[in-house]
Structure formats: structure tokens, C-alpha cells
Amino acid sequence: MYFSNKEGKNISLGLTSGNPMHLWIDYDEAEKLLSVTLAPNGIPKPNRPLMSKPIDLSQYLLESMYVGFSSAIGTLVPSDHYVLGWSFNKSGQAQSLDVSKLPPLPQQRKTKEIPGLMIMVLVIAVILVLITIIGAAYIIRRKKYEEIREDWEREYGPHRFIYKNLYKACKGFSDKELLAAGGFGKVYRGILPSSNIQIAVKKVSHDSKQGIKEFVAEIISIGRVRHRNLVQLLGYCWRRGELLLVYDYMPNGSLDKFLYRNEKPNLNWLQQFRILRGVASGLLYLHEDWEQVVLHRDIKASNVLLDAELNGRLGDFGLSRLYDHGTNPQTTHVVGTVGYLAPELTRTRRATTSTDVFAFGATKAPLITNKSLYIKITSR
């Protein structure tokens, strides 16, 4: 700003306006006072300087010396300053400048201004990119947990688990949570986040849509069976050709780990008896005491699971079939595990309660004899 003699007040002045300015620098040696006065070109020198500062310049002013200019504006101020003319006098007033003889100001450099429309286009483009990224992330995340739902599943709604919950419960089905693996699929340990209940999740490959309805219906029907020596089926989830069956978690694993894998300590006679009695009790309930006859069709040591108290529980009903009491089973498809199949099964191709009992006998033989089940297969 500068002081206007005419108006008697300070007036704002922009140094980056591009208009020529007149600057006076005076030093009073007697009073040791440095004064700087500024005004637009053509305005008489203001009576009040822009700034005054007491300072002793005697130590800087020598008998013989040169006078020149040195300045710097740095990189933060987007402006240029030019000295068009100057005069100097070491005593008294300096000679006035003839403004008409001063060279014209250099032509100002045109700064590239971004039009408002372009700024708007850039902002919209950035917003669209962000929306696309967020949308893609949402689709990928949703596809990750995508499930298949059919109309017929409404009947079994309460028994269906949300895949996302099972995925989190089993920590993304990581290998650290893997309990067992085989031809039937993989079994993972999990903890439901909502209730902190431990579960076992079996992932069964089932690519064919044909028959999945009947398979789920059979599984859910068997899931209604309640007995202390049967592993409880809690529900299922179907996703991308993969069926997930959710069971109660058995902390002591399967019986075969005690018999064949040397992963567990040996069982004493009382423990063995309690396990066999429990499995027999569960099998009797399936065959005679429930509202329908349930054929397990795959009784073996790896399907006998042990709870925290080492009680035997029959599990894995993936091959089971139901039929009414007093009727004959209709299935003619031979399934099961070699070594546990009754001899007549290969001839009649019909599973019965007797074939289940034979498999139970083959399961208990290693416990009674303390010898592993030896299976010899020969081809003719």
C-alpha cells in the first residue's frame, strides 16, 4: 500500500498488477534512518514512507564503492520485476526521472489458464474413475460370496447357511483350519462369528445340478434325526457346484486316527467299549427307532467321530438313504468303502440294515483284536 497525499490515507496497491511503480529509498546519515516509499508511477512522492527503520550503515558505506541491484523473489511468487530506470545521489535528493524516456514494460508472459469447462470435465472424469473402481471392488467382493438359490430351497430355508458366514468362520478355508481331506472332499474347523459355536464344514464337490434337489432333501431329512450318538447336521450351503455341509464339531476327531495313524494315544478297553456301544446305539436308532429306516451305507472308522468325552458318534451321512418301515430299499447303486462292504452287496446290489451291521462289525474288529484291518484285493 502507499500513502495518498491528496486523500490523506493509505491506499492498497498490488505489486503483481503489472503497472509501473515508483520507489524511493532514502538514508538520513544524521538520524541513521532508512526509509522506503512506494507509489504508482506518476504519483508525487508520498509524505509518509512505506516503512522506516533506524539502522547505522556507516560500517557498510565505504569511501569508494559501487552501487547496484540484487534481488530474489523465490519460486512461490509467480511474478517478474523489472528496473526501467533509476537515479542516485550520495548527498541530497536524487535527480527526478523523466518517465517519458523510460523504456516500455516487457510484454507480460501469458499464463496458461485452464478453462472452467475443462476443470469440470476433469473433476467428472475423476469421479467416474472412482465410481468404477468402487463398483468393480463391490462386484468382485459380491461374486466372492455369491450363492446359488433355487425356488425349491424355500422349503429348507432355516437349514441354509450364508456362505459369507461360513467363509469367515473357517478363516477363508485356510489350510490351518483343515481337519481332513479325501475323496469325499475336505473338512474344515470353524467358529460361527455370531454365536462362537464351533462347527465342522465339509466341502463336497457336486457339479451336476441334476439331483442336487434330491440330495439336499435327503440330507435335510436325515438332519432331523436327533440322537446323542449321531453327529448332528446343522445345515448346508450350495455355491458354484460346491455343496457345504455344516456339522457339530468333534474335538477328538475320527476313530481311525487312534487306530491307524498313531496321531492319538491308545484307547483303553473301557474307552473302546464306550465308543462301540455309542455307535451301536446310534445305528439301532437309525434302523429301528426313528420314523423311517436310515441306511448309512458307509460305516467305517473314519466316519466314527469322538466328542470331548470320547463318546462315539456316527457321522457323514452323505451316502445315506431313507425308506419307510416294512418296505424294501429301492437303491441298487453299490457305494461304500472296500473292506467294509458285505459280501452279498456285490451280488444283490441292495443295501440293507444287515449290510450296515456288517460294516459296523468290520469297524469294531480292530478295536477288539487290537489289529489293523487288512484288506487284500485281487483281480481275476
Short mmCIF file of C-alpha atoms in Angstrom, two decimals:
data_model
loop_
_atom_site.label_atom_id
_atom_site.label_comp_id
_atom_site.label_asym_id
_atom_site.label_seq_id
_atom_site.Cartn_x
_atom_site.Cartn_y
_atom_site.Cartn_z
CA MET A 1 0.00 0.00 0.00
CA TYR A 2 1.05 3.64 -0.26
CA PHE A 3 0.03 6.92 1.41
CA SER A 4 -2.02 9.29 -0.75
CA ASN A 5 -1.14 12.93 -0.07
CA LYS A 6 -4.35 14.01 -1.77
CA GLU A 7 -6.72 11.73 0.17
CA GLY A 8 -4.64 11.65 3.35
CA LYS A 9 -4.90 7.88 3.84
CA ASN A 10 -3.27 4.61 2.88
CA ILE A 11 -4.40 3.03 -0.38
CA SER A 12 -3.94 -0.61 -1.32
CA LEU A 13 -1.54 -1.39 -4.11
CA GLY A 14 -0.96 -4.70 -5.88
CA LEU A 15 2.66 -5.44 -6.71
CA THR A 16 1.61 -8.11 -9.23
CA SER A 17 -0.76 -5.82 -11.15
CA GLY A 18 1.71 -5.31 -14.00
CA ASN A 19 1.58 -1.49 -13.62
CA PRO A 20 4.83 0.53 -13.22
CA MET A 21 5.73 1.62 -9.70
CA HIS A 22 7.97 4.38 -8.35
CA LEU A 23 10.20 3.54 -5.39
CA TRP A 24 12.24 5.95 -3.24
CA ILE A 25 14.96 4.74 -0.89
CA ASP A 26 16.37 7.44 1.45
CA TYR A 27 19.00 7.19 4.15
CA ASP A 28 19.50 10.02 6.69
CA GLU A 29 23.03 9.68 8.00
CA ALA A 30 22.48 12.16 10.84
CA GLU A 31 19.40 10.37 12.18
CA LYS A 32 20.61 6.98 10.95
CA LEU A 33 17.16 6.27 9.49
CA LEU A 34 16.42 4.19 6.39
CA SER A 35 13.08 4.95 4.67
CA VAL A 36 11.34 3.23 1.76
CA THR A 37 8.48 4.96 -0.06
CA LEU A 38 6.28 3.46 -2.78
CA ALA A 39 3.66 4.91 -5.13
CA PRO A 40 2.20 4.22 -8.59
CA ASN A 41 4.14 5.80 -11.45
CA GLY A 42 3.09 9.43 -11.99
CA ILE A 43 2.01 9.97 -8.37
CA PRO A 44 4.11 12.50 -6.38
CA LYS A 45 6.26 11.10 -3.60
CA PRO A 46 4.05 10.37 -0.58
CA ASN A 47 4.72 12.32 2.61
CA ARG A 48 4.72 9.10 4.62
CA PRO A 49 7.14 6.30 3.70
CA LEU A 50 6.00 2.72 3.36
CA MET A 51 8.46 1.72 6.05
CA SER A 52 11.19 3.35 8.17
CA LYS A 53 13.84 1.59 10.22
CA PRO A 54 16.63 3.02 12.40
CA ILE A 55 19.91 1.49 11.27
CA ASP A 56 23.58 2.51 11.22
CA LEU A 57 25.02 1.91 7.74
CA SER A 58 28.36 3.62 8.41
CA GLN A 59 30.14 0.32 8.68
CA TYR A 60 28.80 -0.69 5.25
CA LEU A 61 29.27 2.63 3.39
CA LEU A 62 32.92 2.99 2.36
CA GLU A 63 34.84 5.89 0.82
CA SER A 64 34.84 4.20 -2.58
CA MET A 65 32.25 1.60 -3.57
CA TYR A 66 29.85 0.53 -6.31
CA VAL A 67 26.08 0.78 -6.28
CA GLY A 68 23.89 -1.82 -7.99
CA PHE A 69 20.81 -4.04 -7.61
CA SER A 70 20.37 -7.56 -6.36
CA SER A 71 17.02 -9.21 -5.71
CA ALA A 72 15.25 -12.52 -5.45
CA ILE A 73 11.58 -13.46 -5.34
CA GLY A 74 11.91 -17.22 -4.90
CA THR A 75 9.72 -19.84 -6.57
CA LEU A 76 6.50 -19.26 -4.62
CA VAL A 77 5.67 -15.84 -6.07
CA PRO A 78 4.53 -16.12 -9.71
CA SER A 79 5.68 -12.65 -10.82
CA ASP A 80 8.53 -10.79 -12.56
CA HIS A 81 10.05 -7.42 -11.59
CA TYR A 82 11.96 -5.07 -13.91
CA VAL A 83 14.03 -1.91 -13.23
CA LEU A 84 13.17 0.52 -16.04
CA GLY A 85 15.27 3.40 -14.75
CA TRP A 86 16.98 4.75 -11.65
CA SER A 87 18.92 7.71 -10.28
CA PHE A 88 21.30 8.04 -7.34
CA ASN A 89 22.80 10.81 -5.26
CA LYS A 90 25.02 10.34 -2.23
CA SER A 91 24.01 13.67 -0.73
CA GLY A 92 20.68 15.42 -1.13
CA GLN A 93 17.77 14.48 -3.37
CA ALA A 94 18.40 12.25 -6.40
CA GLN A 95 17.59 13.60 -9.84
CA SER A 96 13.97 13.10 -10.88
CA LEU A 97 13.31 10.53 -13.59
CA ASP A 98 11.86 11.55 -16.94
CA VAL A 99 9.08 8.98 -17.24
CA SER A 100 8.60 9.69 -20.95
CA LYS A 101 12.12 8.48 -21.66
CA LEU A 102 11.74 5.22 -19.77
CA PRO A 103 11.52 2.06 -21.88
CA PRO A 104 8.16 0.32 -22.05
CA LEU A 105 7.41 -2.62 -19.82
CA PRO A 106 8.27 -6.00 -21.34
CA GLN A 107 5.27 -7.83 -22.69
CA GLN A 108 3.79 -9.97 -19.97
CA ARG A 109 4.03 -13.70 -20.41
CA LYS A 110 0.63 -15.27 -20.86
CA THR A 111 -0.07 -17.85 -18.25
CA LYS A 112 -1.89 -20.89 -19.39
CA GLU A 113 -5.26 -20.83 -17.74
CA ILE A 114 -7.34 -23.94 -17.59
CA PRO A 115 -10.87 -23.16 -18.78
CA GLY A 116 -13.65 -23.80 -16.29
CA LEU A 117 -15.23 -26.37 -18.62
CA MET A 118 -12.01 -28.38 -18.73
CA ILE A 119 -11.78 -28.33 -14.94
CA MET A 120 -15.35 -29.60 -14.73
CA VAL A 121 -14.58 -32.38 -17.23
CA LEU A 122 -11.52 -33.43 -15.25
CA VAL A 123 -13.49 -33.49 -11.99
CA ILE A 124 -16.25 -35.58 -13.58
CA ALA A 125 -13.66 -37.96 -15.07
CA VAL A 126 -12.02 -38.46 -11.67
CA ILE A 127 -15.42 -39.10 -10.06
CA LEU A 128 -16.32 -41.65 -12.77
CA VAL A 129 -13.00 -43.46 -12.30
CA LEU A 130 -13.57 -43.62 -8.54
CA ILE A 131 -17.13 -44.91 -9.04
CA THR A 132 -15.82 -47.55 -11.47
CA ILE A 133 -13.14 -48.70 -9.03
CA ILE A 134 -15.59 -48.86 -6.12
CA GLY A 135 -18.17 -50.64 -8.28
CA ALA A 136 -15.63 -53.20 -9.50
CA ALA A 137 -14.48 -53.85 -5.94
CA TYR A 138 -18.10 -54.32 -4.85
CA ILE A 139 -18.83 -56.74 -7.72
CA ILE A 140 -15.68 -58.75 -7.03
CA ARG A 141 -16.48 -58.92 -3.33
CA ARG A 142 -20.10 -59.89 -4.01
CA LYS A 143 -19.04 -62.53 -6.53
CA LYS A 144 -16.64 -63.91 -3.93
CA TYR A 145 -19.58 -64.71 -1.66
CA GLU A 146 -22.12 -65.40 -4.43
CA GLU A 147 -24.50 -68.25 -3.81
CA ILE A 148 -26.97 -70.20 -5.91
CA ARG A 149 -30.56 -70.19 -4.71
CA GLU A 150 -33.34 -72.20 -6.29
CA ASP A 151 -37.08 -71.94 -5.74
CA TRP A 152 -37.26 -75.38 -4.19
CA GLU A 153 -34.87 -74.29 -1.43
CA ARG A 154 -37.53 -72.18 0.23
CA GLU A 155 -38.69 -75.35 1.96
CA TYR A 156 -35.26 -75.74 3.57
CA GLY A 157 -34.54 -72.06 4.24
CA PRO A 158 -33.96 -72.40 8.01
CA HIS A 159 -31.29 -75.05 7.32
CA ARG A 160 -29.31 -72.98 4.83
CA PHE A 161 -26.18 -71.12 5.93
CA ILE A 162 -24.88 -67.96 4.29
CA TYR A 163 -21.61 -68.68 2.50
CA LYS A 164 -20.04 -65.46 3.74
CA ASN A 165 -20.55 -66.55 7.35
CA LEU A 166 -19.01 -69.96 6.70
CA TYR A 167 -16.09 -68.37 4.84
CA LYS A 168 -15.32 -66.14 7.80
CA ALA A 169 -15.91 -68.91 10.32
CA CYS A 170 -13.27 -71.10 8.64
CA LYS A 171 -10.88 -68.16 8.09
CA GLY A 172 -11.22 -68.31 4.34
CA PHE A 173 -10.97 -72.13 4.36
CA SER A 174 -7.27 -71.87 5.10
CA ASP A 175 -5.07 -74.94 5.41
CA LYS A 176 -4.59 -74.16 9.09
CA GLU A 177 -8.27 -74.99 9.67
CA LEU A 178 -8.20 -78.19 7.58
CA LEU A 179 -9.27 -81.22 9.63
CA ALA A 180 -9.38 -83.94 6.98
CA ALA A 181 -9.26 -84.46 3.23
CA GLY A 182 -10.14 -87.33 0.93
CA GLY A 183 -12.25 -88.44 -1.99
CA PHE A 184 -15.35 -87.10 -0.25
CA GLY A 185 -13.91 -83.57 -0.10
CA LYS A 186 -12.33 -81.50 2.65
CA VAL A 187 -13.45 -80.82 6.20
CA TYR A 188 -12.61 -77.54 7.93
CA ARG A 189 -12.91 -76.38 11.51
CA GLY A 190 -14.74 -73.10 12.06
CA ILE A 191 -16.27 -70.81 14.67
CA LEU A 192 -19.53 -69.07 13.82
CA PRO A 193 -18.94 -65.33 14.38
CA SER A 194 -22.45 -64.68 15.67
CA SER A 195 -22.58 -67.39 18.34
CA ASN A 196 -18.94 -68.54 18.81
CA ILE A 197 -20.11 -72.13 18.27
CA GLN A 198 -17.50 -74.50 16.86
CA ILE A 199 -18.54 -76.26 13.67
CA ALA A 200 -17.12 -78.63 11.09
CA VAL A 201 -17.73 -77.69 7.45
CA LYS A 202 -17.45 -80.34 4.76
CA LYS A 203 -16.96 -79.12 1.18
CA VAL A 204 -18.41 -81.67 -1.24
CA SER A 205 -18.00 -81.30 -4.99
CA HIS A 206 -21.36 -81.60 -6.72
CA ASP A 207 -21.12 -80.07 -10.20
CA SER A 208 -24.32 -81.55 -11.56
CA LYS A 209 -27.46 -79.53 -10.91
CA GLN A 210 -29.48 -82.61 -11.71
CA GLY A 211 -30.11 -84.48 -8.49
CA ILE A 212 -28.95 -81.71 -6.18
CA LYS A 213 -32.53 -81.11 -5.07
CA GLU A 214 -32.99 -84.75 -4.09
CA PHE A 215 -29.56 -84.84 -2.44
CA VAL A 216 -30.26 -81.78 -0.29
CA ALA A 217 -33.74 -83.07 0.54
CA GLU A 218 -32.23 -86.37 1.73
CA ILE A 219 -29.54 -84.60 3.76
CA ILE A 220 -32.03 -82.25 5.42
CA SER A 221 -34.38 -85.13 6.20
CA ILE A 222 -31.56 -87.03 7.88
CA GLY A 223 -30.63 -83.81 9.65
CA ARG A 224 -33.94 -84.08 11.52
CA VAL A 225 -32.63 -87.20 13.25
CA ARG A 226 -31.69 -86.43 16.86
CA HIS A 227 -29.59 -88.85 18.88
CA ARG A 228 -26.68 -88.40 21.28
CA ASN A 229 -24.54 -90.85 19.28
CA LEU A 230 -25.11 -89.26 15.89
CA VAL A 231 -23.16 -86.26 14.64
CA GLN A 232 -25.75 -83.53 14.25
CA LEU A 233 -26.13 -81.97 10.80
CA LEU A 234 -26.78 -78.26 11.34
CA GLY A 235 -27.41 -77.22 7.74
CA TYR A 236 -25.94 -76.72 4.29
CA CYS A 237 -24.87 -74.15 1.72
CA TRP A 238 -24.77 -74.55 -2.06
CA ARG A 239 -22.43 -72.38 -4.13
CA ARG A 240 -20.98 -72.76 -7.65
CA GLY A 241 -21.26 -76.51 -7.88
CA GLU A 242 -19.96 -76.93 -4.35
CA LEU A 243 -22.07 -78.21 -1.50
CA LEU A 244 -21.07 -77.29 2.04
CA LEU A 245 -22.42 -79.40 4.88
CA VAL A 246 -22.26 -77.99 8.41
CA TYR A 247 -21.92 -80.39 11.36
CA ASP A 248 -21.26 -80.24 15.07
CA TYR A 249 -17.52 -80.07 15.73
CA MET A 250 -15.97 -83.18 17.30
CA PRO A 251 -12.77 -82.10 19.12
CA ASN A 252 -11.19 -85.57 19.24
CA GLY A 253 -11.51 -86.22 15.52
CA SER A 254 -12.23 -89.60 13.98
CA LEU A 255 -11.61 -93.09 15.33
CA ASP A 256 -9.14 -94.02 12.57
CA LYS A 257 -6.64 -91.51 13.98
CA PHE A 258 -6.48 -93.63 17.15
CA LEU A 259 -6.29 -96.93 15.25
CA TYR A 260 -4.15 -96.43 12.17
CA ARG A 261 -2.38 -93.06 12.12
CA ASN A 262 -0.68 -93.04 15.53
CA GLU A 263 -1.83 -89.43 15.91
CA LYS A 264 -3.62 -90.13 19.21
CA PRO A 265 -2.77 -92.17 22.33
CA ASN A 266 -4.02 -95.74 22.57
CA LEU A 267 -7.55 -96.25 23.84
CA ASN A 268 -8.09 -98.37 26.92
CA TRP A 269 -10.70 -101.12 26.99
CA LEU A 270 -13.31 -99.01 28.78
CA GLN A 271 -12.96 -96.22 26.23
CA GLN A 272 -13.18 -98.70 23.34
CA PHE A 273 -16.29 -100.28 24.82
CA ARG A 274 -17.98 -96.89 25.31
CA ILE A 275 -17.21 -95.92 21.72
CA LEU A 276 -18.59 -99.17 20.27
CA ARG A 277 -21.66 -99.06 22.49
CA GLY A 278 -22.36 -95.49 21.39
CA VAL A 279 -22.06 -96.29 17.68
CA ALA A 280 -24.24 -99.39 18.10
CA SER A 281 -26.86 -97.30 19.92
CA GLY A 282 -26.88 -94.72 17.14
CA LEU A 283 -27.10 -97.38 14.44
CA LEU A 284 -30.00 -99.10 16.21
CA TYR A 285 -31.83 -95.79 16.35
CA LEU A 286 -31.34 -95.27 12.61
CA HIS A 287 -32.55 -98.75 11.73
CA GLU A 288 -35.47 -99.27 14.12
CA ASP A 289 -36.36 -96.36 16.38
CA TRP A 290 -36.72 -93.40 14.03
CA GLU A 291 -39.83 -92.67 11.94
CA GLN A 292 -38.08 -94.03 8.82
CA VAL A 293 -35.29 -96.52 8.25
CA VAL A 294 -31.97 -94.79 7.61
CA LEU A 295 -29.26 -96.77 5.83
CA HIS A 296 -25.88 -95.21 6.47
CA ARG A 297 -24.09 -97.24 3.74
CA ASP A 298 -20.59 -96.05 4.66
CA ILE A 299 -19.84 -97.08 8.25
CA LYS A 300 -16.08 -97.16 8.88
CA ALA A 301 -13.54 -95.92 11.41
CA SER A 302 -13.05 -92.55 9.71
CA ASN A 303 -16.81 -91.91 9.97
CA VAL A 304 -16.90 -92.61 13.69
CA LEU A 305 -16.22 -89.30 15.41
CA LEU A 306 -15.33 -88.72 19.04
CA ASP A 307 -16.56 -85.84 21.16
CA ALA A 308 -14.72 -84.20 24.06
CA GLU A 309 -15.56 -87.17 26.39
CA LEU A 310 -14.52 -89.75 23.75
CA ASN A 311 -18.12 -90.81 23.14
CA GLY A 312 -18.54 -92.47 19.75
CA ARG A 313 -20.80 -90.70 17.26
CA LEU A 314 -21.68 -91.90 13.80
CA GLY A 315 -21.23 -89.21 11.17
CA ASP A 316 -21.01 -88.47 7.43
CA PHE A 317 -24.48 -89.26 6.09
CA GLY A 318 -23.59 -88.22 2.54
CA LEU A 319 -24.35 -91.69 1.17
CA SER A 320 -27.35 -92.42 3.41
CA ARG A 321 -30.76 -93.39 2.13
CA LEU A 322 -34.23 -93.36 3.70
CA TYR A 323 -37.17 -95.71 3.29
CA ASP A 324 -40.31 -96.49 5.24
CA HIS A 325 -40.52 -99.30 7.77
CA GLY A 326 -41.88 -102.53 6.28
CA THR A 327 -40.73 -101.70 2.75
CA ASN A 328 -37.60 -102.57 0.81
CA PRO A 329 -34.94 -100.02 -0.18
CA GLN A 330 -35.12 -99.09 -3.85
CA THR A 331 -31.48 -98.17 -4.41
CA THR A 332 -29.37 -100.57 -6.49
CA HIS A 333 -26.23 -98.45 -6.63
CA VAL A 334 -23.37 -100.01 -4.69
CA VAL A 335 -21.49 -97.45 -2.61
CA GLY A 336 -19.20 -97.62 0.38
CA THR A 337 -15.60 -98.44 1.18
CA VAL A 338 -13.77 -101.61 0.18
CA GLY A 339 -13.22 -103.80 3.23
CA TYR A 340 -16.45 -102.66 4.85
CA LEU A 341 -18.84 -103.94 2.14
CA ALA A 342 -20.90 -107.02 2.96
CA PRO A 343 -20.25 -109.95 0.54
CA GLU A 344 -23.90 -110.13 -0.56
CA LEU A 345 -23.91 -106.43 -1.50
CA THR A 346 -21.94 -107.02 -4.69
CA ARG A 347 -24.36 -109.78 -5.66
CA THR A 348 -27.74 -108.27 -4.75
CA ARG A 349 -26.63 -104.64 -5.24
CA ARG A 350 -29.06 -103.69 -2.47
CA ALA A 351 -28.01 -102.03 0.76
CA THR A 352 -29.93 -103.18 3.83
CA THR A 353 -29.70 -102.84 7.58
CA SER A 354 -27.67 -106.06 7.52
CA THR A 355 -25.01 -104.54 5.26
CA ASP A 356 -24.73 -101.63 7.72
CA VAL A 357 -24.30 -104.12 10.58
CA PHE A 358 -21.55 -105.92 8.63
CA ALA A 359 -19.71 -102.61 8.15
CA PHE A 360 -20.06 -101.92 11.88
CA GLY A 361 -18.53 -105.32 12.62
CA ALA A 362 -15.61 -104.58 10.30
CA THR A 363 -15.17 -101.27 12.13
CA LYS A 364 -15.09 -102.78 15.62
CA ALA A 365 -12.79 -105.70 14.68
CA PRO A 366 -9.54 -103.68 15.03
CA LEU A 367 -10.68 -102.44 18.45
CA ILE A 368 -11.45 -105.92 19.76
CA THR A 369 -8.44 -107.71 18.27
CA ASN A 370 -6.07 -104.71 18.62
CA LYS A 371 -5.05 -105.35 14.99
CA SER A 372 -5.45 -103.12 11.96
CA LEU A 373 -7.99 -104.11 9.34
CA TYR A 374 -6.12 -105.76 6.47
CA ILE A 375 -7.70 -105.54 3.06
CA LYS A 376 -6.47 -107.63 0.16
CA ILE A 377 -7.85 -107.00 -3.29
CA THR A 378 -7.20 -109.48 -6.11
CA SER A 379 -8.26 -109.34 -9.71
CA ARG A 380 -9.46 -112.34 -11.65
#
